[in-house]
């Protein structure tokens, strides 16, 4: 089994989420053709964006993004220093305070796993299909 991976660590900044999306696109492009379909690539980038945004907003302002390509799947892992676990919230349709991201990640992923890290914080993983399910 061949696995390809990449890693990015960043602090909260206006470009942190943009940088994570760019890193994800670069990772996917480096896999070669036809490594992943366009729709699946867009899904990976969306999940990266949501998980990094959540890490910055709720997880302490820093994150480490790890991407790995496995046969048939892409793994997105985001570490942050907060021990607080993600939770489903009722999306806020009035004040714009969020509540959509974790639902969306869980809907798009084949599986999500949140693992507390022994040194503190947590890792949130989403396993995504590399190919369209047919």
PDB file of N, CA, C and O in Angstrom, residues 9-72:
ATOM      1  N   UNK A   9       2.011  23.588   9.439  1.00  0.00           N
ATOM      2  CA  UNK A   9       1.698  24.139  10.746  1.00  0.00           C
ATOM      3  C   UNK A   9       1.610  25.651  10.612  1.00  0.00           C
ATOM      4  O   UNK A   9       2.434  26.247   9.926  1.00  0.00           O
ATOM      5  N   UNK A  10       0.619  26.258  11.256  1.00  0.00           N
ATOM      6  CA  UNK A  10       0.464  27.711  11.146  1.00  0.00           C
ATOM      7  C   UNK A  10      -0.198  28.272  12.394  1.00  0.00           C
ATOM      8  O   UNK A  10      -0.878  27.562  13.130  1.00  0.00           O
ATOM      9  N   UNK A  11       0.025  29.558  12.609  1.00  0.00           N
ATOM     10  CA  UNK A  11      -0.631  30.319  13.663  1.00  0.00           C
ATOM     11  C   UNK A  11      -1.800  31.076  13.060  1.00  0.00           C
ATOM     12  O   UNK A  11      -1.882  31.250  11.844  1.00  0.00           O
ATOM     13  N   UNK A  12      -2.666  31.554  13.921  1.00  0.00           N
ATOM     14  CA  UNK A  12      -3.810  32.351  13.453  1.00  0.00           C
ATOM     15  C   UNK A  12      -3.294  33.574  12.712  1.00  0.00           C
ATOM     16  O   UNK A  12      -2.440  34.299  13.191  1.00  0.00           O
ATOM     17  N   UNK A  13      -3.784  33.740  11.523  1.00  0.00           N
ATOM     18  CA  UNK A  13      -3.469  34.923  10.726  1.00  0.00           C
ATOM     19  C   UNK A  13      -4.574  35.069   9.691  1.00  0.00           C
ATOM     20  O   UNK A  13      -5.316  34.121   9.445  1.00  0.00           O
ATOM     21  N   UNK A  14      -4.667  36.240   9.064  1.00  0.00           N
ATOM     22  CA  UNK A  14      -5.715  36.417   8.054  1.00  0.00           C
ATOM     23  C   UNK A  14      -5.606  35.411   6.903  1.00  0.00           C
ATOM     24  O   UNK A  14      -6.596  35.093   6.268  1.00  0.00           O
ATOM     25  N   UNK A  15      -4.407  34.906   6.643  1.00  0.00           N
ATOM     26  CA  UNK A  15      -4.227  34.001   5.508  1.00  0.00           C
ATOM     27  C   UNK A  15      -4.102  32.535   5.910  1.00  0.00           C
ATOM     28  O   UNK A  15      -3.820  31.696   5.062  1.00  0.00           O
ATOM     29  N   UNK A  16      -4.322  32.193   7.182  1.00  0.00           N
ATOM     30  CA  UNK A  16      -4.106  30.820   7.642  1.00  0.00           C
ATOM     31  C   UNK A  16      -5.009  29.813   6.927  1.00  0.00           C
ATOM     32  O   UNK A  16      -4.538  28.761   6.483  1.00  0.00           O
ATOM     33  N   UNK A  17      -6.273  30.110   6.802  1.00  0.00           N
ATOM     34  CA  UNK A  17      -7.198  29.180   6.148  1.00  0.00           C
ATOM     35  C   UNK A  17      -6.914  29.125   4.651  1.00  0.00           C
ATOM     36  O   UNK A  17      -6.903  28.045   4.051  1.00  0.00           O
ATOM     37  N   UNK A  18      -6.632  30.281   4.048  1.00  0.00           N
ATOM     38  CA  UNK A  18      -6.270  30.306   2.627  1.00  0.00           C
ATOM     39  C   UNK A  18      -5.027  29.461   2.387  1.00  0.00           C
ATOM     40  O   UNK A  18      -4.962  28.684   1.433  1.00  0.00           O
ATOM     41  N   UNK A  19      -4.036  29.597   3.245  1.00  0.00           N
ATOM     42  CA  UNK A  19      -2.814  28.808   3.113  1.00  0.00           C
ATOM     43  C   UNK A  19      -3.070  27.322   3.238  1.00  0.00           C
ATOM     44  O   UNK A  19      -2.464  26.511   2.525  1.00  0.00           O
ATOM     45  N   UNK A  20      -3.973  26.937   4.131  1.00  0.00           N
ATOM     46  CA  UNK A  20      -4.318  25.522   4.289  1.00  0.00           C
ATOM     47  C   UNK A  20      -5.005  24.992   3.034  1.00  0.00           C
ATOM     48  O   UNK A  20      -4.708  23.882   2.567  1.00  0.00           O
ATOM     49  N   UNK A  21      -5.915  25.778   2.468  1.00  0.00           N
ATOM     50  CA  UNK A  21      -6.579  25.361   1.221  1.00  0.00           C
ATOM     51  C   UNK A  21      -5.567  25.222   0.085  1.00  0.00           C
ATOM     52  O   UNK A  21      -5.610  24.257  -0.686  1.00  0.00           O
ATOM     53  N   UNK A  22      -4.639  26.183  -0.009  1.00  0.00           N
ATOM     54  CA  UNK A  22      -3.609  26.116  -1.045  1.00  0.00           C
ATOM     55  C   UNK A  22      -2.714  24.895  -0.847  1.00  0.00           C
ATOM     56  O   UNK A  22      -2.345  24.228  -1.816  1.00  0.00           O
ATOM     57  N   UNK A  23      -2.360  24.594   0.398  1.00  0.00           N
ATOM     58  CA  UNK A  23      -1.530  23.426   0.680  1.00  0.00           C
ATOM     59  C   UNK A  23      -2.256  22.141   0.286  1.00  0.00           C
ATOM     60  O   UNK A  23      -1.646  21.208  -0.260  1.00  0.00           O
ATOM     61  N   UNK A  24      -3.566  22.101   0.539  1.00  0.00           N
ATOM     62  CA  UNK A  24      -4.347  20.916   0.165  1.00  0.00           C
ATOM     63  C   UNK A  24      -4.385  20.752  -1.348  1.00  0.00           C
ATOM     64  O   UNK A  24      -4.191  19.646  -1.868  1.00  0.00           O
ATOM     65  N   UNK A  25      -4.636  21.839  -2.067  1.00  0.00           N
ATOM     66  CA  UNK A  25      -4.663  21.763  -3.539  1.00  0.00           C
ATOM     67  C   UNK A  25      -3.301  21.319  -4.085  1.00  0.00           C
ATOM     68  O   UNK A  25      -3.227  20.478  -4.974  1.00  0.00           O
ATOM     69  N   UNK A  26      -2.225  21.876  -3.541  1.00  0.00           N
ATOM     70  CA  UNK A  26      -0.874  21.503  -3.990  1.00  0.00           C
ATOM     71  C   UNK A  26      -0.604  20.027  -3.707  1.00  0.00           C
ATOM     72  O   UNK A  26      -0.024  19.315  -4.544  1.00  0.00           O
ATOM     73  N   UNK A  27      -1.023  19.545  -2.550  1.00  0.00           N
ATOM     74  CA  UNK A  27      -0.855  18.138  -2.203  1.00  0.00           C
ATOM     75  C   UNK A  27      -1.591  17.252  -3.199  1.00  0.00           C
ATOM     76  O   UNK A  27      -1.038  16.277  -3.710  1.00  0.00           O
ATOM     77  N   UNK A  28      -2.833  17.596  -3.483  1.00  0.00           N
ATOM     78  CA  UNK A  28      -3.635  16.791  -4.406  1.00  0.00           C
ATOM     79  C   UNK A  28      -3.060  16.821  -5.820  1.00  0.00           C
ATOM     80  O   UNK A  28      -3.022  15.791  -6.499  1.00  0.00           O
ATOM     81  N   UNK A  29      -2.595  17.982  -6.259  1.00  0.00           N
ATOM     82  CA  UNK A  29      -1.996  18.085  -7.592  1.00  0.00           C
ATOM     83  C   UNK A  29      -0.706  17.262  -7.690  1.00  0.00           C
ATOM     84  O   UNK A  29      -0.404  16.690  -8.733  1.00  0.00           O
ATOM     85  N   UNK A  30       0.038  17.186  -6.593  1.00  0.00           N
ATOM     86  CA  UNK A  30       1.297  16.433  -6.585  1.00  0.00           C
ATOM     87  C   UNK A  30       1.073  14.930  -6.680  1.00  0.00           C
ATOM     88  O   UNK A  30       2.003  14.181  -6.996  1.00  0.00           O
ATOM     89  N   UNK A  31      -0.151  14.489  -6.454  1.00  0.00           N
ATOM     90  CA  UNK A  31      -0.442  13.060  -6.539  1.00  0.00           C
ATOM     91  C   UNK A  31      -0.390  12.568  -7.979  1.00  0.00           C
ATOM     92  O   UNK A  31      -0.287  11.368  -8.215  1.00  0.00           O
ATOM     93  N   UNK A  32      -0.464  13.482  -8.946  1.00  0.00           N
ATOM     94  CA  UNK A  32      -0.428  13.091 -10.349  1.00  0.00           C
ATOM     95  C   UNK A  32      -1.826  12.789 -10.864  1.00  0.00           C
ATOM     96  O   UNK A  32      -2.813  12.863 -10.149  1.00  0.00           O
ATOM     97  N   UNK A  33      -1.902  12.428 -12.114  1.00  0.00           N
ATOM     98  CA  UNK A  33      -3.193  12.177 -12.765  1.00  0.00           C
ATOM     99  C   UNK A  33      -3.359  10.718 -13.123  1.00  0.00           C
ATOM    100  O   UNK A  33      -2.390  10.089 -13.505  1.00  0.00           O
ATOM    101  N   UNK A  34      -4.508  10.164 -13.053  1.00  0.00           N
ATOM    102  CA  UNK A  34      -5.745  10.707 -12.464  1.00  0.00           C
ATOM    103  C   UNK A  34      -5.866  10.289 -10.999  1.00  0.00           C
ATOM    104  O   UNK A  34      -6.540   9.328 -10.677  1.00  0.00           O
ATOM    105  N   UNK A  35      -5.171  10.975 -10.140  1.00  0.00           N
ATOM    106  CA  UNK A  35      -5.115  10.588  -8.730  1.00  0.00           C
ATOM    107  C   UNK A  35      -6.426  10.816  -7.992  1.00  0.00           C
ATOM    108  O   UNK A  35      -6.786  10.052  -7.111  1.00  0.00           O
ATOM    109  N   UNK A  36      -7.141  11.877  -8.358  1.00  0.00           N
ATOM    110  CA  UNK A  36      -8.373  12.208  -7.650  1.00  0.00           C
ATOM    111  C   UNK A  36      -9.262  13.016  -8.587  1.00  0.00           C
ATOM    112  O   UNK A  36      -8.771  13.837  -9.359  1.00  0.00           O
ATOM    113  N   UNK A  37     -10.561  12.774  -8.516  1.00  0.00           N
ATOM    114  CA  UNK A  37     -11.499  13.518  -9.345  1.00  0.00           C
ATOM    115  C   UNK A  37     -11.675  14.943  -8.853  1.00  0.00           C
ATOM    116  O   UNK A  37     -11.408  15.258  -7.698  1.00  0.00           O
ATOM    117  N   UNK A  38     -12.132  15.818  -9.733  1.00  0.00           N
ATOM    118  CA  UNK A  38     -12.310  17.234  -9.401  1.00  0.00           C
ATOM    119  C   UNK A  38     -13.278  17.427  -8.238  1.00  0.00           C
ATOM    120  O   UNK A  38     -13.038  18.201  -7.322  1.00  0.00           O
ATOM    121  N   UNK A  39     -14.400  16.714  -8.274  1.00  0.00           N
ATOM    122  CA  UNK A  39     -15.388  16.848  -7.196  1.00  0.00           C
ATOM    123  C   UNK A  39     -14.802  16.406  -5.859  1.00  0.00           C
ATOM    124  O   UNK A  39     -15.014  17.045  -4.836  1.00  0.00           O
ATOM    125  N   UNK A  40     -14.034  15.313  -5.876  1.00  0.00           N
ATOM    126  CA  UNK A  40     -13.418  14.829  -4.649  1.00  0.00           C
ATOM    127  C   UNK A  40     -12.365  15.824  -4.154  1.00  0.00           C
ATOM    128  O   UNK A  40     -12.237  16.054  -2.948  1.00  0.00           O
ATOM    129  N   UNK A  41     -11.608  16.411  -5.079  1.00  0.00           N
ATOM    130  CA  UNK A  41     -10.607  17.417  -4.691  1.00  0.00           C
ATOM    131  C   UNK A  41     -11.280  18.613  -4.022  1.00  0.00           C
ATOM    132  O   UNK A  41     -10.813  19.104  -2.987  1.00  0.00           O
ATOM    133  N   UNK A  42     -12.394  19.075  -4.594  1.00  0.00           N
ATOM    134  CA  UNK A  42     -13.134  20.187  -3.991  1.00  0.00           C
ATOM    135  C   UNK A  42     -13.638  19.819  -2.602  1.00  0.00           C
ATOM    136  O   UNK A  42     -13.630  20.648  -1.687  1.00  0.00           O
ATOM    137  N   UNK A  43     -14.060  18.574  -2.428  1.00  0.00           N
ATOM    138  CA  UNK A  43     -14.524  18.113  -1.118  1.00  0.00           C
ATOM    139  C   UNK A  43     -13.385  18.111  -0.115  1.00  0.00           C
ATOM    140  O   UNK A  43     -13.546  18.549   1.032  1.00  0.00           O
ATOM    141  N   UNK A  44     -12.218  17.625  -0.516  1.00  0.00           N
ATOM    142  CA  UNK A  44     -11.053  17.625   0.376  1.00  0.00           C
ATOM    143  C   UNK A  44     -10.725  19.051   0.805  1.00  0.00           C
ATOM    144  O   UNK A  44     -10.522  19.320   1.996  1.00  0.00           O
ATOM    145  N   UNK A  45     -10.686  19.974  -0.135  1.00  0.00           N
ATOM    146  CA  UNK A  45     -10.348  21.368   0.173  1.00  0.00           C
ATOM    147  C   UNK A  45     -11.399  21.976   1.099  1.00  0.00           C
ATOM    148  O   UNK A  45     -11.064  22.705   2.038  1.00  0.00           O
ATOM    149  N   UNK A  46     -12.666  21.680   0.890  1.00  0.00           N
ATOM    150  CA  UNK A  46     -13.730  22.184   1.763  1.00  0.00           C
ATOM    151  C   UNK A  46     -13.566  21.644   3.183  1.00  0.00           C
ATOM    152  O   UNK A  46     -13.668  22.398   4.164  1.00  0.00           O
ATOM    153  N   UNK A  47     -13.283  20.355   3.319  1.00  0.00           N
ATOM    154  CA  UNK A  47     -13.100  19.761   4.653  1.00  0.00           C
ATOM    155  C   UNK A  47     -11.869  20.355   5.337  1.00  0.00           C
ATOM    156  O   UNK A  47     -11.904  20.670   6.530  1.00  0.00           O
ATOM    157  N   UNK A  48     -10.779  20.539   4.590  1.00  0.00           N
ATOM    158  CA  UNK A  48      -9.588  21.193   5.155  1.00  0.00           C
ATOM    159  C   UNK A  48      -9.966  22.577   5.667  1.00  0.00           C
ATOM    160  O   UNK A  48      -9.631  22.952   6.797  1.00  0.00           O
ATOM    161  N   UNK A  49     -10.679  23.346   4.870  1.00  0.00           N
ATOM    162  CA  UNK A  49     -11.078  24.694   5.249  1.00  0.00           C
ATOM    163  C   UNK A  49     -11.908  24.692   6.532  1.00  0.00           C
ATOM    164  O   UNK A  49     -11.671  25.494   7.440  1.00  0.00           O
ATOM    165  N   UNK A  50     -12.878  23.800   6.612  1.00  0.00           N
ATOM    166  CA  UNK A  50     -13.744  23.737   7.802  1.00  0.00           C
ATOM    167  C   UNK A  50     -12.968  23.322   9.051  1.00  0.00           C
ATOM    168  O   UNK A  50     -13.126  23.919  10.118  1.00  0.00           O
ATOM    169  N   UNK A  51     -12.128  22.287   8.928  1.00  0.00           N
ATOM    170  CA  UNK A  51     -11.396  21.803  10.104  1.00  0.00           C
ATOM    171  C   UNK A  51     -10.363  22.819  10.584  1.00  0.00           C
ATOM    172  O   UNK A  51     -10.186  23.013  11.791  1.00  0.00           O
ATOM    173  N   UNK A  52      -9.695  23.488   9.652  1.00  0.00           N
ATOM    174  CA  UNK A  52      -8.718  24.511  10.041  1.00  0.00           C
ATOM    175  C   UNK A  52      -9.433  25.713  10.658  1.00  0.00           C
ATOM    176  O   UNK A  52      -8.995  26.248  11.680  1.00  0.00           O
ATOM    177  N   UNK A  53     -10.541  26.132  10.068  1.00  0.00           N
ATOM    178  CA  UNK A  53     -11.315  27.235  10.641  1.00  0.00           C
ATOM    179  C   UNK A  53     -11.753  26.899  12.057  1.00  0.00           C
ATOM    180  O   UNK A  53     -11.634  27.731  12.970  1.00  0.00           O
ATOM    181  N   UNK A  54     -12.241  25.678  12.268  1.00  0.00           N
ATOM    182  CA  UNK A  54     -12.659  25.267  13.613  1.00  0.00           C
ATOM    183  C   UNK A  54     -11.483  25.251  14.577  1.00  0.00           C
ATOM    184  O   UNK A  54     -11.614  25.668  15.733  1.00  0.00           O
ATOM    185  N   UNK A  55     -10.311  24.772  14.120  1.00  0.00           N
ATOM    186  CA  UNK A  55      -9.128  24.741  14.983  1.00  0.00           C
ATOM    187  C   UNK A  55      -8.722  26.160  15.386  1.00  0.00           C
ATOM    188  O   UNK A  55      -8.372  26.405  16.544  1.00  0.00           O
ATOM    189  N   UNK A  56      -8.768  27.085  14.448  1.00  0.00           N
ATOM    190  CA  UNK A  56      -8.405  28.462  14.752  1.00  0.00           C
ATOM    191  C   UNK A  56      -9.440  29.146  15.637  1.00  0.00           C
ATOM    192  O   UNK A  56      -9.096  29.863  16.570  1.00  0.00           O
ATOM    193  N   UNK A  57     -10.704  28.906  15.355  1.00  0.00           N
ATOM    194  CA  UNK A  57     -11.780  29.574  16.088  1.00  0.00           C
ATOM    195  C   UNK A  57     -11.986  28.990  17.492  1.00  0.00           C
ATOM    196  O   UNK A  57     -12.177  29.724  18.453  1.00  0.00           O
ATOM    197  N   UNK A  58     -11.951  27.676  17.601  1.00  0.00           N
ATOM    198  CA  UNK A  58     -12.308  27.027  18.861  1.00  0.00           C
ATOM    199  C   UNK A  58     -11.148  26.298  19.526  1.00  0.00           C
ATOM    200  O   UNK A  58     -11.279  25.846  20.658  1.00  0.00           O
ATOM    201  N   UNK A  59     -10.037  26.142  18.826  1.00  0.00           N
ATOM    202  CA  UNK A  59      -8.970  25.269  19.316  1.00  0.00           C
ATOM    203  C   UNK A  59      -7.714  25.935  19.792  1.00  0.00           C
ATOM    204  O   UNK A  59      -6.710  25.270  20.015  1.00  0.00           O
ATOM    205  N   UNK A  60      -7.692  27.241  19.926  1.00  0.00           N
ATOM    206  CA  UNK A  60      -6.522  27.866  20.505  1.00  0.00           C
ATOM    207  C   UNK A  60      -5.670  28.684  19.563  1.00  0.00           C
ATOM    208  O   UNK A  60      -4.638  29.206  19.962  1.00  0.00           O
ATOM    209  N   UNK A  61      -6.042  28.776  18.297  1.00  0.00           N
ATOM    210  CA  UNK A  61      -5.355  29.692  17.405  1.00  0.00           C
ATOM    211  C   UNK A  61      -4.170  29.144  16.640  1.00  0.00           C
ATOM    212  O   UNK A  61      -3.563  29.858  15.863  1.00  0.00           O
ATOM    213  N   UNK A  62      -3.811  27.896  16.846  1.00  0.00           N
ATOM    214  CA  UNK A  62      -2.766  27.266  16.038  1.00  0.00           C
ATOM    215  C   UNK A  62      -3.285  25.923  15.559  1.00  0.00           C
ATOM    216  O   UNK A  62      -4.201  25.352  16.143  1.00  0.00           O
ATOM    217  N   UNK A  63      -2.664  25.428  14.508  1.00  0.00           N
ATOM    218  CA  UNK A  63      -3.059  24.118  14.013  1.00  0.00           C
ATOM    219  C   UNK A  63      -1.901  23.476  13.263  1.00  0.00           C
ATOM    220  O   UNK A  63      -0.989  24.159  12.802  1.00  0.00           O
ATOM    221  N   UNK A  64      -1.956  22.178  13.152  1.00  0.00           N
ATOM    222  CA  UNK A  64      -1.096  21.426  12.254  1.00  0.00           C
ATOM    223  C   UNK A  64      -2.016  20.630  11.345  1.00  0.00           C
ATOM    224  O   UNK A  64      -2.886  19.903  11.836  1.00  0.00           O
ATOM    225  N   UNK A  65      -1.820  20.782  10.053  1.00  0.00           N
ATOM    226  CA  UNK A  65      -2.595  20.060   9.049  1.00  0.00           C
ATOM    227  C   UNK A  65      -1.737  18.937   8.501  1.00  0.00           C
ATOM    228  O   UNK A  65      -0.602  19.159   8.113  1.00  0.00           O
ATOM    229  N   UNK A  66      -2.289  17.740   8.480  1.00  0.00           N
ATOM    230  CA  UNK A  66      -1.616  16.599   7.864  1.00  0.00           C
ATOM    231  C   UNK A  66      -2.563  15.999   6.831  1.00  0.00           C
ATOM    232  O   UNK A  66      -3.740  15.775   7.121  1.00  0.00           O
ATOM    233  N   UNK A  67      -2.034  15.765   5.659  1.00  0.00           N
ATOM    234  CA  UNK A  67      -2.793  15.146   4.576  1.00  0.00           C
ATOM    235  C   UNK A  67      -2.085  13.861   4.183  1.00  0.00           C
ATOM    236  O   UNK A  67      -0.863  13.827   4.088  1.00  0.00           O
ATOM    237  N   UNK A  68      -2.862  12.821   3.956  1.00  0.00           N
ATOM    238  CA  UNK A  68      -2.290  11.552   3.518  1.00  0.00           C
ATOM    239  C   UNK A  68      -3.192  10.941   2.460  1.00  0.00           C
ATOM    240  O   UNK A  68      -4.419  10.984   2.572  1.00  0.00           O
ATOM    241  N   UNK A  69      -2.564  10.410   1.425  1.00  0.00           N
ATOM    242  CA  UNK A  69      -3.303   9.724   0.362  1.00  0.00           C
ATOM    243  C   UNK A  69      -3.072   8.230   0.526  1.00  0.00           C
ATOM    244  O   UNK A  69      -1.940   7.770   0.576  1.00  0.00           O
ATOM    245  N   UNK A  70      -4.154   7.505   0.652  1.00  0.00           N
ATOM    246  CA  UNK A  70      -4.134   6.053   0.739  1.00  0.00           C
ATOM    247  C   UNK A  70      -4.870   5.520  -0.491  1.00  0.00           C
ATOM    248  O   UNK A  70      -5.644   6.247  -1.108  1.00  0.00           O
ATOM    249  N   UNK A  71      -4.675   4.276  -0.841  1.00  0.00           N
ATOM    250  CA  UNK A  71      -5.453   3.733  -1.967  1.00  0.00           C
ATOM    251  C   UNK A  71      -6.957   3.906  -1.697  1.00  0.00           C
ATOM    252  O   UNK A  71      -7.473   3.420  -0.695  1.00  0.00           O
ATOM    253  N   UNK A  72      -7.624   4.679  -2.527  1.00  0.00           N
ATOM    254  CA  UNK A  72      -9.063   4.856  -2.424  1.00  0.00           C
ATOM    255  C   UNK A  72      -9.536   5.947  -1.486  1.00  0.00           C
ATOM    256  O   UNK A  72     -10.714   6.293  -1.481  1.00  0.00           O
TER     257      UNK A  72
END
